[in-house]
CSV table of C-alpha atoms and ligand atoms in Angstrom, one decimal:
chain,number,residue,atom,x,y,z
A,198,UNK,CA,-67.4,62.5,-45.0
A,199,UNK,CA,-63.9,63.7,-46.3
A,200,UNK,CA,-63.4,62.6,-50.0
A,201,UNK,CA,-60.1,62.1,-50.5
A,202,UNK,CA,-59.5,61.1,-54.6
A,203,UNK,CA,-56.0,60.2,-55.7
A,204,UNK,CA,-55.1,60.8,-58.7
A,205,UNK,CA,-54.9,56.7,-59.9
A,206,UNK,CA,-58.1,54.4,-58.1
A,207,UNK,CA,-56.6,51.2,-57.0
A,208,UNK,CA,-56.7,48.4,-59.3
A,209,UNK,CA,-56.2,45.8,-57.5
A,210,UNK,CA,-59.8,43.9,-57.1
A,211,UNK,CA,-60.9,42.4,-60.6
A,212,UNK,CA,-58.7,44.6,-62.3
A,213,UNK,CA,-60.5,47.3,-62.0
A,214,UNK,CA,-60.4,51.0,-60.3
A,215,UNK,CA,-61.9,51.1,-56.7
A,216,UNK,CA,-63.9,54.2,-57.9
A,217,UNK,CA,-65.7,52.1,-60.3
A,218,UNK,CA,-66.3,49.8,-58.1
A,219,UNK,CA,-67.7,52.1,-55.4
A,220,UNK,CA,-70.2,52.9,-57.9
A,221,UNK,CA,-71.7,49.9,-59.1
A,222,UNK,CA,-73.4,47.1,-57.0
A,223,UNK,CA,-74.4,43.5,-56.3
A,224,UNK,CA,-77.9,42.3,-56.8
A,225,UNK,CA,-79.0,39.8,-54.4
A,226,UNK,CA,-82.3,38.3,-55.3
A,227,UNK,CA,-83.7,36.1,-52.3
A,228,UNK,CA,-86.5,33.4,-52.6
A,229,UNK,CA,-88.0,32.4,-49.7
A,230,UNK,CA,-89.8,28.6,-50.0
A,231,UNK,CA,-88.5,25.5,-49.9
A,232,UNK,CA,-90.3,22.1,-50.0
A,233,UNK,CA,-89.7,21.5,-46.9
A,234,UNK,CA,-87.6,23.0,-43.5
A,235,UNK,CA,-84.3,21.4,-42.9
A,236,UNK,CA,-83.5,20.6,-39.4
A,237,UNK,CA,-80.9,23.1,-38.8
A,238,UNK,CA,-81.7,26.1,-40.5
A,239,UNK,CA,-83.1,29.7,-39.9
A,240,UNK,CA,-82.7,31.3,-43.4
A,241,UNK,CA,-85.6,33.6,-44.2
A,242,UNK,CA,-87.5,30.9,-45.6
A,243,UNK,CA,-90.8,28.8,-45.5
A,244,UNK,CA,-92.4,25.6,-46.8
A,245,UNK,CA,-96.2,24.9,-47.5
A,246,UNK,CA,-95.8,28.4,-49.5
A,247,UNK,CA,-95.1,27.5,-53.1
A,248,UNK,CA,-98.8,29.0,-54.3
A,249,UNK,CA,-96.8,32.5,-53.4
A,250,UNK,CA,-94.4,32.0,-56.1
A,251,UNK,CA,-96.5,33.8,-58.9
A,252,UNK,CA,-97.9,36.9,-56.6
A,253,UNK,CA,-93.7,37.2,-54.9
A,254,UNK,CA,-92.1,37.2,-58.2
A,255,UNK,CA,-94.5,39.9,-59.5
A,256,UNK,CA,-93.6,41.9,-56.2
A,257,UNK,CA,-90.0,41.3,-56.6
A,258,UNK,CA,-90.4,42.6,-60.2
A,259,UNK,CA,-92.1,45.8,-58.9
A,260,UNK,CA,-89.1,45.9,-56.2
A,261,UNK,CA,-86.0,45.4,-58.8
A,262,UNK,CA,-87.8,48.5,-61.0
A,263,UNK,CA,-88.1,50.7,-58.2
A,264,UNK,CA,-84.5,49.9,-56.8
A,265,UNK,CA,-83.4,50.8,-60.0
A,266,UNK,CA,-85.1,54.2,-59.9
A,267,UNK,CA,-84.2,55.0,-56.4
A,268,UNK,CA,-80.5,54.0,-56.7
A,269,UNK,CA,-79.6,56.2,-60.0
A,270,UNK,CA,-76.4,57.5,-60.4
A,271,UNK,CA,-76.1,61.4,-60.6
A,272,UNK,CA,-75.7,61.3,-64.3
A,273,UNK,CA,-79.0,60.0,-64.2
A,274,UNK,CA,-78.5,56.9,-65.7
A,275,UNK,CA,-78.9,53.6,-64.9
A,276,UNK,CA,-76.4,51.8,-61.9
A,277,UNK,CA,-74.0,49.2,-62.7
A,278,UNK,CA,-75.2,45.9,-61.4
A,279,UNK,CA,-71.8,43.3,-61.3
A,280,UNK,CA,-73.1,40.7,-60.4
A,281,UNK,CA,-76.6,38.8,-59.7
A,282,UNK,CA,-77.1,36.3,-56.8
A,283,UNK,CA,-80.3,34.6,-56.6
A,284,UNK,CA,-80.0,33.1,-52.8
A,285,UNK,CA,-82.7,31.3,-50.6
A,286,UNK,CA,-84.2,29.3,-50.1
A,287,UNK,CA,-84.3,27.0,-52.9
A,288,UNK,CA,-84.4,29.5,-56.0
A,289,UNK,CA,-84.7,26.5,-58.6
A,290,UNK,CA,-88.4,26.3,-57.1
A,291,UNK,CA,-88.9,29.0,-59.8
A,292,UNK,CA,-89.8,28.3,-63.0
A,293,UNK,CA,-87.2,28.9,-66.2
A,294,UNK,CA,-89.9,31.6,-67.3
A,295,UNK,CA,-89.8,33.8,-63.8
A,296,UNK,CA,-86.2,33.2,-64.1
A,297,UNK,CA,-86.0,35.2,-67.2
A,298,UNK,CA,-88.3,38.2,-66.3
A,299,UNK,CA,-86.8,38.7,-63.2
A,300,UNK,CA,-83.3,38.8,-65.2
A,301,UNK,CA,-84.9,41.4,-67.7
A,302,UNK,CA,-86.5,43.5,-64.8
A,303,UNK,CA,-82.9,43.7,-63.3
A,304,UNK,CA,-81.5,44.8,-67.1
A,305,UNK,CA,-84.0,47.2,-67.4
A,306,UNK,CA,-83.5,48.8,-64.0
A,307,UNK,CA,-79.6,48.2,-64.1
A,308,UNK,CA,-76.4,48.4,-66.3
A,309,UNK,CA,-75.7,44.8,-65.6
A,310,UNK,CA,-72.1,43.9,-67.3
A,311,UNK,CA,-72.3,41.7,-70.2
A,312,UNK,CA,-70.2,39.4,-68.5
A,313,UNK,CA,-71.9,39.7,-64.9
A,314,UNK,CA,-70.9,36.9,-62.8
A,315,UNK,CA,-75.0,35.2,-62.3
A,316,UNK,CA,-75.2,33.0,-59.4
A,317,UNK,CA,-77.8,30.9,-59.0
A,318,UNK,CA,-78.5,28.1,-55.8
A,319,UNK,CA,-80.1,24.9,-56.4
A,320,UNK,CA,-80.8,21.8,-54.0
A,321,UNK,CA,-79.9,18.6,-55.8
A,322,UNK,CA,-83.1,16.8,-55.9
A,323,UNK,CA,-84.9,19.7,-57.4
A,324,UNK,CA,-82.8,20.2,-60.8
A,325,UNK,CA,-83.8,18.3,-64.2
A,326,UNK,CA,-81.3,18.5,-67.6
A,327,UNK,CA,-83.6,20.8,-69.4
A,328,UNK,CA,-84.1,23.3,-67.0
A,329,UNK,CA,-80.7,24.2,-66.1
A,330,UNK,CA,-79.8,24.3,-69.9
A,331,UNK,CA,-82.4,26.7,-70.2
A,332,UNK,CA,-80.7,28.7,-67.0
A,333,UNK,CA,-77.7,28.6,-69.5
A,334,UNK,CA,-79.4,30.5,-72.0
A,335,UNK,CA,-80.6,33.1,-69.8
A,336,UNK,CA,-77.1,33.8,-68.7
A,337,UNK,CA,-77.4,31.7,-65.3
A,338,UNK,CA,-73.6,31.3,-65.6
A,339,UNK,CA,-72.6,30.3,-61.8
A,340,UNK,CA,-74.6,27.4,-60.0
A,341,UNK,CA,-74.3,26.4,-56.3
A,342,UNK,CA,-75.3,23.0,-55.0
A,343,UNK,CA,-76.4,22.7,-51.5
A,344,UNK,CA,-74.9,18.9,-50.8
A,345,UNK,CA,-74.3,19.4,-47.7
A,346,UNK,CA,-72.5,15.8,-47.2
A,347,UNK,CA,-72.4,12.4,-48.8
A,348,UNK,CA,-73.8,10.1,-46.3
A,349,UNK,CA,-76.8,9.3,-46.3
A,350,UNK,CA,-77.1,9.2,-42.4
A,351,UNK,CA,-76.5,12.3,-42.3
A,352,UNK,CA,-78.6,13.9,-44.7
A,353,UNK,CA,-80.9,12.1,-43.2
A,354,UNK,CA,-80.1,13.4,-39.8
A,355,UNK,CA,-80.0,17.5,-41.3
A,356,UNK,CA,-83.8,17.0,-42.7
A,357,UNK,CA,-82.3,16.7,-46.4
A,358,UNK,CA,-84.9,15.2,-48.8
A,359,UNK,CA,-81.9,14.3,-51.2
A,360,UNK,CA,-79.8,11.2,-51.5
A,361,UNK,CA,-75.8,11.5,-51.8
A,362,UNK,CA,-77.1,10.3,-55.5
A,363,UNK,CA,-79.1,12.9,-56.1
A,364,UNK,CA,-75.9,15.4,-55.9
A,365,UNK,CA,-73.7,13.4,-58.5
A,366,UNK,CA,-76.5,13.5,-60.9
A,367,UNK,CA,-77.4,17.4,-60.5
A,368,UNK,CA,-73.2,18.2,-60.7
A,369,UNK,CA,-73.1,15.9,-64.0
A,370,UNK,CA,-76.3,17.2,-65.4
A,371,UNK,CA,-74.9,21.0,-64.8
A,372,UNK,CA,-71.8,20.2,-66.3
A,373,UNK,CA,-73.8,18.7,-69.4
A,374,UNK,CA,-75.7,21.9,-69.4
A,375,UNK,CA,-72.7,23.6,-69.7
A,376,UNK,CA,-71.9,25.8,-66.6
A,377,UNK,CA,-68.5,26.1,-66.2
A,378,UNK,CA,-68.3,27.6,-62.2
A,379,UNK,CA,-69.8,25.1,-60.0
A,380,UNK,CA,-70.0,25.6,-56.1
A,381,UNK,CA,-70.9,22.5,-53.9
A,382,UNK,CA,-72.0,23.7,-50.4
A,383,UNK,CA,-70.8,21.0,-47.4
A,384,UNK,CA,-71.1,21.3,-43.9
A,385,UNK,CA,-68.9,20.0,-40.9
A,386,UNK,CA,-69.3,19.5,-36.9
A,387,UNK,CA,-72.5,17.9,-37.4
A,388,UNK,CA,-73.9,15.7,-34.7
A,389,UNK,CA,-72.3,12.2,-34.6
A,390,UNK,CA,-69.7,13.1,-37.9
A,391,UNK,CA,-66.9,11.4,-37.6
A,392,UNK,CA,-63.7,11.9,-38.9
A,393,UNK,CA,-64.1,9.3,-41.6
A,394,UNK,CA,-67.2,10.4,-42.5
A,395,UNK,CA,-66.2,14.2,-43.4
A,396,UNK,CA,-63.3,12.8,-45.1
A,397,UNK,CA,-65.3,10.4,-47.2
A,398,UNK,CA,-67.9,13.5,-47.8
A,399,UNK,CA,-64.5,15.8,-49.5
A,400,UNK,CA,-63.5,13.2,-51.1
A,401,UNK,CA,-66.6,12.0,-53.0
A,402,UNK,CA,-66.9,16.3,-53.7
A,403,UNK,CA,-63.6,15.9,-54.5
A,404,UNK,CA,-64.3,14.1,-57.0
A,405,UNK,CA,-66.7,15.8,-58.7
A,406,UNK,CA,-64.3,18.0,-59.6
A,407,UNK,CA,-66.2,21.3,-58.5
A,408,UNK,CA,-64.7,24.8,-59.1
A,409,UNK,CA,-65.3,26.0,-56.1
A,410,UNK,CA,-66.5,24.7,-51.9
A,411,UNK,CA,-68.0,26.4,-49.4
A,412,UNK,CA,-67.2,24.4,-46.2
A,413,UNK,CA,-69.9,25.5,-43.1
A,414,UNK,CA,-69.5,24.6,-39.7
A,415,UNK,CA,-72.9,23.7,-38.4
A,416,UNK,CA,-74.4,26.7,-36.0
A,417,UNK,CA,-77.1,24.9,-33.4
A,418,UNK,CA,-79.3,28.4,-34.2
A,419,UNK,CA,-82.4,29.3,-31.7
A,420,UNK,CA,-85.8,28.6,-32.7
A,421,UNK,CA,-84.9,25.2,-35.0
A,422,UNK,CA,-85.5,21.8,-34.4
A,423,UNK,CA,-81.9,21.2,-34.0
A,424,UNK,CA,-81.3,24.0,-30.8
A,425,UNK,CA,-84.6,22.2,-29.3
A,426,UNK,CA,-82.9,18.7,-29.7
A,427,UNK,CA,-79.9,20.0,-28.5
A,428,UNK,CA,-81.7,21.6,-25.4
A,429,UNK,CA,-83.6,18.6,-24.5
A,430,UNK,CA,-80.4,16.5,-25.1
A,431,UNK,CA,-81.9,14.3,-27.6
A,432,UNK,CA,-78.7,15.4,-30.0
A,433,UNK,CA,-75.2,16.0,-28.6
A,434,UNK,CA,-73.8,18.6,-30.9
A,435,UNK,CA,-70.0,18.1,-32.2
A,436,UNK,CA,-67.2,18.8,-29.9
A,437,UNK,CA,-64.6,22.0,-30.9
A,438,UNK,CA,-61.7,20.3,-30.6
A,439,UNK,CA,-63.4,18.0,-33.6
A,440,UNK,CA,-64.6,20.4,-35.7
A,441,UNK,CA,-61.0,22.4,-35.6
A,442,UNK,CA,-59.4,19.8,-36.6
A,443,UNK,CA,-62.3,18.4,-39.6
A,444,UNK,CA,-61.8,22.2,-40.5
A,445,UNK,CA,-57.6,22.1,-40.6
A,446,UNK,CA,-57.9,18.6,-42.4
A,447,UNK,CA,-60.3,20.1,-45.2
A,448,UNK,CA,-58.1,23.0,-46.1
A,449,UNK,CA,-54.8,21.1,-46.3
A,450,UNK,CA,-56.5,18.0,-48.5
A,451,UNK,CA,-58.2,21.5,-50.8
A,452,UNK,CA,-55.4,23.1,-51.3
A,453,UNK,CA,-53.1,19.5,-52.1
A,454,UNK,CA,-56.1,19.3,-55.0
A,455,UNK,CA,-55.9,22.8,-56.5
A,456,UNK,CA,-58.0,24.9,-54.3
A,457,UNK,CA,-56.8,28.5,-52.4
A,458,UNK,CA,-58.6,28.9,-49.3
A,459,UNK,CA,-59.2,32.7,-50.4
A,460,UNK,CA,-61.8,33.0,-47.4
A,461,UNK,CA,-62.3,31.5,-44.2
A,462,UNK,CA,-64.9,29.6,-45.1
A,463,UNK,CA,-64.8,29.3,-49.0
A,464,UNK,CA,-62.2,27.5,-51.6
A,465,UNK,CA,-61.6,28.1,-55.2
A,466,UNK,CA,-59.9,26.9,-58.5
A,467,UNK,CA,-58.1,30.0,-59.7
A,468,UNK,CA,-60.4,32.4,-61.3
A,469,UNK,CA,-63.4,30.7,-59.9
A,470,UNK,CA,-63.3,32.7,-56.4
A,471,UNK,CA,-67.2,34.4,-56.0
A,472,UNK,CA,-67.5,37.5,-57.1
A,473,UNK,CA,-70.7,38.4,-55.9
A,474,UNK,CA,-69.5,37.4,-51.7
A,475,UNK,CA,-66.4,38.9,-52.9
A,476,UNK,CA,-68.4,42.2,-52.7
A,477,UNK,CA,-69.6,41.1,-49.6
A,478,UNK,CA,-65.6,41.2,-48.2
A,479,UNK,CA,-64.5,43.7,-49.7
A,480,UNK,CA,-67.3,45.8,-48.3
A,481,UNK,CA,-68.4,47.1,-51.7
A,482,UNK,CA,-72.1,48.7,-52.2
A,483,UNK,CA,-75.2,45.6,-52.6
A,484,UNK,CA,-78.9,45.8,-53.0
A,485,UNK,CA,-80.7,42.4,-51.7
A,486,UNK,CA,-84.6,42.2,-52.9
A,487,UNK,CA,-86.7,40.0,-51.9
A,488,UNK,CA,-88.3,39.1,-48.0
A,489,UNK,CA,-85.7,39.6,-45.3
A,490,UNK,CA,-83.1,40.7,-47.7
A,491,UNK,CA,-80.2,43.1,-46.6
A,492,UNK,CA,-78.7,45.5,-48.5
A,493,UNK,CA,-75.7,48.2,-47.9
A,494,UNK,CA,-75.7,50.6,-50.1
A,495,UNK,CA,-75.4,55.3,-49.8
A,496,UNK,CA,-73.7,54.3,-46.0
A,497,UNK,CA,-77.0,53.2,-44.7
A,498,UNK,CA,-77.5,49.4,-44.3
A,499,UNK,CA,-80.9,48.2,-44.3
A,500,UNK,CA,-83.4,44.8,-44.4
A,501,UNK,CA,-86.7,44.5,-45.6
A,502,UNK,CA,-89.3,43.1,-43.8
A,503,UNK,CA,-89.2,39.5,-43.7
A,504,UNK,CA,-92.9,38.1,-43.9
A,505,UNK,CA,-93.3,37.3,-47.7
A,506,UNK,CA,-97.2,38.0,-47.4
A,507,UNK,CA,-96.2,41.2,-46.2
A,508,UNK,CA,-93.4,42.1,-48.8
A,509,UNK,CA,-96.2,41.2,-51.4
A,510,UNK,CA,-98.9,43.7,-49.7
A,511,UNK,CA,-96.3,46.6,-49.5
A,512,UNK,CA,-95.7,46.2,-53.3
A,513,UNK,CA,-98.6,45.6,-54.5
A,514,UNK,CA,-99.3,49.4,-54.0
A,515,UNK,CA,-95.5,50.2,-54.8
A,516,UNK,CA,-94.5,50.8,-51.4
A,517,UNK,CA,-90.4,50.1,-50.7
A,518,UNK,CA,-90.7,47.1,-48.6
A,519,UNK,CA,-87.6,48.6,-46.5
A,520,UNK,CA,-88.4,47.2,-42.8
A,521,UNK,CA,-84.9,48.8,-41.0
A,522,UNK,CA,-82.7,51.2,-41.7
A,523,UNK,CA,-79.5,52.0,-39.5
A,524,UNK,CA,-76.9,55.0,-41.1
A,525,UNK,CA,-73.1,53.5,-40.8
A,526,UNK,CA,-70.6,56.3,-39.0
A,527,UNK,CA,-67.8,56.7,-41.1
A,528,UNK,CA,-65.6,55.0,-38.5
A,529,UNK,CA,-68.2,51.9,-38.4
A,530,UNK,CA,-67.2,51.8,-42.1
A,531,UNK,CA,-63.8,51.9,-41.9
A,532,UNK,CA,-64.2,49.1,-39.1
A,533,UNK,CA,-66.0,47.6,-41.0
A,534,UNK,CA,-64.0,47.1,-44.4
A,535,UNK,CA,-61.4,46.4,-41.9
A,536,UNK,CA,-62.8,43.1,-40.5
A,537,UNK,CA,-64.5,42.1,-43.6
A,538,UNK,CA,-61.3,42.3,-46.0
A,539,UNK,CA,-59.5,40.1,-43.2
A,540,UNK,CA,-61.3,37.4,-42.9
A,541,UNK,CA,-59.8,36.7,-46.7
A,542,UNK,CA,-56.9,35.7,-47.5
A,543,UNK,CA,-55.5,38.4,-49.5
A,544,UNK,CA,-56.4,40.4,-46.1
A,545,UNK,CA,-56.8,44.3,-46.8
A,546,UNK,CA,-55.2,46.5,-48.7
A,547,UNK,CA,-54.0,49.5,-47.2
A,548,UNK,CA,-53.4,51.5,-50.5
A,549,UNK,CA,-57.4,51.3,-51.2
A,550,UNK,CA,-58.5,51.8,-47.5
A,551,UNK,CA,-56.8,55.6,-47.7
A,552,UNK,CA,-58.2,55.8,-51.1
A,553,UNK,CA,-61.4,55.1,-50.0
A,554,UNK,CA,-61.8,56.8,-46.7
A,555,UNK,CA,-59.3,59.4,-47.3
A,556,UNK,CA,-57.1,58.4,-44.6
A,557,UNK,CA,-54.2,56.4,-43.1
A,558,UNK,CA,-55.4,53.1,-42.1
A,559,UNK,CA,-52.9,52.9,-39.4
A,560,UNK,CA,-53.9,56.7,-38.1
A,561,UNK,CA,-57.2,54.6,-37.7
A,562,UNK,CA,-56.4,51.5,-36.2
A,563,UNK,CA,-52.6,51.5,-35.3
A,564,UNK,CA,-53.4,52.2,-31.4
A,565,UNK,CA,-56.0,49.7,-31.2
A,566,UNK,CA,-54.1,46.7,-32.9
A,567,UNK,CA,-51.3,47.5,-31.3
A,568,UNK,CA,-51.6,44.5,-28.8
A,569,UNK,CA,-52.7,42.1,-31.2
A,570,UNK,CA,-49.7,43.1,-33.3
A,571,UNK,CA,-47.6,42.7,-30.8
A,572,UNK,CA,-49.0,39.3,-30.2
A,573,UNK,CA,-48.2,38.0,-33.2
A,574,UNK,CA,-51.8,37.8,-34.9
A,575,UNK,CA,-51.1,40.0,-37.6
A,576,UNK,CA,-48.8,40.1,-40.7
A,577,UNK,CA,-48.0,42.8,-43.3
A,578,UNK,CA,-45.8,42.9,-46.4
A,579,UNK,CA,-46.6,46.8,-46.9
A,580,UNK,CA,-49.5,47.1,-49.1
A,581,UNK,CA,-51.5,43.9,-47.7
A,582,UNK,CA,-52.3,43.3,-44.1
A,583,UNK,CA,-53.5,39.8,-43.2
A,584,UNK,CA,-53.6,37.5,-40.4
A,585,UNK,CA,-51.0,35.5,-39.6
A,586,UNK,CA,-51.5,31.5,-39.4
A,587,UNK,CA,-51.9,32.1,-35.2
A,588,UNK,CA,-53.9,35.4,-36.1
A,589,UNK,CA,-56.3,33.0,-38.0
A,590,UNK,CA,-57.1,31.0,-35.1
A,591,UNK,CA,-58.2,34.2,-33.3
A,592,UNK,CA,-59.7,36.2,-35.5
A,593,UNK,CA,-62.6,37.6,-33.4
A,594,UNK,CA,-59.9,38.9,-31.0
A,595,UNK,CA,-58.3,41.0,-34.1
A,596,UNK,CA,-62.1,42.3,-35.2
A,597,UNK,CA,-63.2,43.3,-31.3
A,598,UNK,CA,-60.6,46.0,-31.7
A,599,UNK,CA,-61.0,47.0,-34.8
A,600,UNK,CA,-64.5,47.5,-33.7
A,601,UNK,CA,-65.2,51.2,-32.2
A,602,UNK,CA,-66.9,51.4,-28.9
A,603,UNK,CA,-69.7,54.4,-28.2
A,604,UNK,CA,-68.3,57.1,-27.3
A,605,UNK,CA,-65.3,57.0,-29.9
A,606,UNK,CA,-68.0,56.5,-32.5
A,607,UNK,CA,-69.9,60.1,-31.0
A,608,UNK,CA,-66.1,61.7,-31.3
A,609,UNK,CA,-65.7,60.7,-34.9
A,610,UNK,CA,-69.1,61.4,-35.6
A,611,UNK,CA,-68.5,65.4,-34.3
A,612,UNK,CA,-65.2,65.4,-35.9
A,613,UNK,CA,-66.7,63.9,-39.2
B,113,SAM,C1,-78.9,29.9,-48.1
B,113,SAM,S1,-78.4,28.2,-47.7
B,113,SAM,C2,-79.3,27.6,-49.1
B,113,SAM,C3,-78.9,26.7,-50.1
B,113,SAM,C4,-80.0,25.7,-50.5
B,113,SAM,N1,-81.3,26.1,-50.1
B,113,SAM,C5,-79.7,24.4,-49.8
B,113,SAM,O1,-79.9,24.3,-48.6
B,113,SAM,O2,-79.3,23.5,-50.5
B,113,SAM,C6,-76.7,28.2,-48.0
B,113,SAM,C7,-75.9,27.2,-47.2
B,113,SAM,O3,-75.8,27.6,-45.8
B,113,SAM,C8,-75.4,26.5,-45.0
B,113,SAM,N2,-76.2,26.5,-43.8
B,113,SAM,C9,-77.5,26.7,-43.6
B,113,SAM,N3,-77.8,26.7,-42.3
B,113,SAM,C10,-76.7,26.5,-41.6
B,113,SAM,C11,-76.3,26.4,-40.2
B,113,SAM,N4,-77.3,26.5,-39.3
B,113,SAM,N5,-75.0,26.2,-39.9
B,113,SAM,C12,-74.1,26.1,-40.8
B,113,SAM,N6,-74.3,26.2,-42.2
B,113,SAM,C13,-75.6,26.4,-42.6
B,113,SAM,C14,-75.7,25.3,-45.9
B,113,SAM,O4,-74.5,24.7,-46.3
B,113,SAM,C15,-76.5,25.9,-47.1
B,113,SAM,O5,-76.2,25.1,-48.3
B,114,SF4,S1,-83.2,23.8,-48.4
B,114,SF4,FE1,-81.6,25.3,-47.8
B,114,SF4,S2,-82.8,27.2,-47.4
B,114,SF4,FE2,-84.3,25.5,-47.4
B,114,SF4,S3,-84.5,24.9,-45.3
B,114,SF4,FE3,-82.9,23.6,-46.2
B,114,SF4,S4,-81.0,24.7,-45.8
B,114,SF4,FE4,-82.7,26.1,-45.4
């Protein structure tokens, strides 16, 4: 690949250069068990597994220290870790303890900031006062709730095992704990939502006063519960006109309260945006560890293998658990950052694309948008394109261009 330096890196993501950036990471921690399988989901994850916890957190240890060996920088030193996200799964099924040595086998294989943005997701129900003060003291510093909504129906309904109460008490005791960014997880479209009911859902979150939503439109995925319901037409799933407009009606009442829709599907108080999925937009380098995690990092992106029985065998004899592996062209990259940076709302900025890939983002894409421009979906104001309010609406038909098709991926690739 063509390395193209500048003689300034952009600045203009967390205040700090791209080429710093480009060299550090995102740690993504996963923990696969939950108490029990909700209705609707197909997350890596499994119930009737909590004897595993000891024997997978001593594997993910093994996995964070190895990670931190393989991934050196040339200097030989240890790599910058930004940011820490320990996703699931229901991560608060740890205990405080392999909380903590799985934070000090990530600082001992990593340089992670002093002030690294640690993210941490909990499902009310599962959260007492003492134990997320004691996350506090570790340096837990971000916590998301997965509420999902406030009626009790409806929890019902999604195979919650929390009440709407249960969410009020964990927000109030993680404020009393003292965590200061506070995401609250809701979904929409769900099978017989009303109106009323999503708007009674935002504004009991509401509030709460959290820093930061994450609003989810329910996906009907194969294999759960909810796609055989749906296929045996014992659940009618919500219609799109509905969900469009529970989506339109959630962003204006956010942003009327104080919240910036700064991604499609995610809403912050300013300065409380997530830095670690901010990585995951702006297309920056992560490591997930853990069963099933993903991780894109040295052009390659690549998953380990899901089965946590299985991750705990390869490491018990210090094998990478790495299950596949696919190298990313230099175009797919470009394509990639491309898409990624413009499904936020800052949309991508074209001073850091030529820094980074050494080239002209419109010598890239300018052909292939050129109907879409033409149509309206796009905006740009010189340094920052983004989609316009109609592009929004029809996104994937801005990102099917962007993306390269075979046999201009083989041309870049010789040219490369
Ligand atoms: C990794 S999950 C885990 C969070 C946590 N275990 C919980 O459920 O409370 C993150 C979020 O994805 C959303 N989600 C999961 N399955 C989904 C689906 N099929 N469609 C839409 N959103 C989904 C839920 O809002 C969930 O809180
Ligand atoms: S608690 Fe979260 S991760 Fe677990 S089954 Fe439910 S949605 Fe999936």
């Amino acid at each position: 690949m063509t390395t193209f330096m500048p003689s300034a890196s952009c600045t203009v993501f967390f205040g700090e250069p791209l080429s710093a950036l480009l060299e550090s990471v995102s740690l993504y921690l996963h923990v696969p068990f939950c108490h029990t399988r909700c209705y609707y989901c197909d997350f890596n994850t499994y119930a009737g597994l909590l004897p595993l916890r000891e024997p997978y957190v001593q594997a993910l240890l093994t996995e964070i220290t190895l990670a931190g060996e393989w991934a050196r920088p040339a200097n030989g030193g240890r790599r910058r870790a930004r940011t820490i996200y320990f996703g699931g799964g229901t991560p608060s099924l740890l205990s405080v303890e392999q909380i903590q040595r799985l934070l000090d086998a990530c600082s001992a294989a990593f340089a992670v900031d002093a002030e690294a943005e640690i993210s941490l997701e909990a499902n009310p129900g599962t959260l007492s006062g003492p134990y997320l003060q004691a996350l506090r003291t570790l340096g837990v510093n971000r916590l998301s709730l997965g509420a999902q909504s406030f009626d009790p129906h409806l929890l019902r309904l999604l195979g919650r095992t929390h009440s709407p109460d249960d969410i009020v008490q964990a927000v109030r005791a993680a404020r009393a704990a003292g965590f200061l960014s506070l995401n609250l997880d809701l979904m929409f479209g769900l099978p017989e939502q009303t109106m009323a009911q999503w708007r009674e859902t935002l504004l009991r979150a509401l509030e709460l006063e959290p820093d930061h939503l994450s609003l989810y439109s329910l996906i009907v995925e194969e294999g759960t519960p909810f796609f055989t319901w749906v296929q045996e037409g014992r659940l009618v799933p919500a219609d799109d006109d509905l969900c469009a407009e529970m989506y339109e009606y959630a962003d204006a009442l956010l942003q009327e309260a104080g919240y910036a829709n700064y991604e499609i599907s995610n809403w912050a108080r300013p300065g409380h945006e997530c830095r670690h999925n901010l990585t995951y937009w702006l297309n920056l380098p992560y490591l997930g560890l853990g069963a099933g995690a993903y991780s894109c990092f040295g052009g390659r992106r690549f998953s380990n293998v899901r089965e946590p029985r299985h991750y705990i065998r390869l490491l018990a004899s210090r094998q990478r658990p790495e299950a596949e592996s696919e190298a990313l062209s230099l175009e797919m990259q470009m394509a990639e950052t491309a898409i990624l940076a413009l499904r936020t709302a800052r949309g991508l900025h074209l001073p850091s694309f030529r820094e980074r890939f050494g080239l002209d983002f419109w010598q890239f894409a300018g052909q292939r948008l050129q109907r879409v421009s033409e149509a309206g979906l796009l905006e740009c104001d010189g340094c920052w394109l983004r989609l316009s309010k109609r592009g929004r609406l029809l996104g994937n038909e801005v990102f099917l261009c962007l993306l390269p098709d075979e046999d201009e991926q083989k041309s870049w690739e010789e040219e490369g």
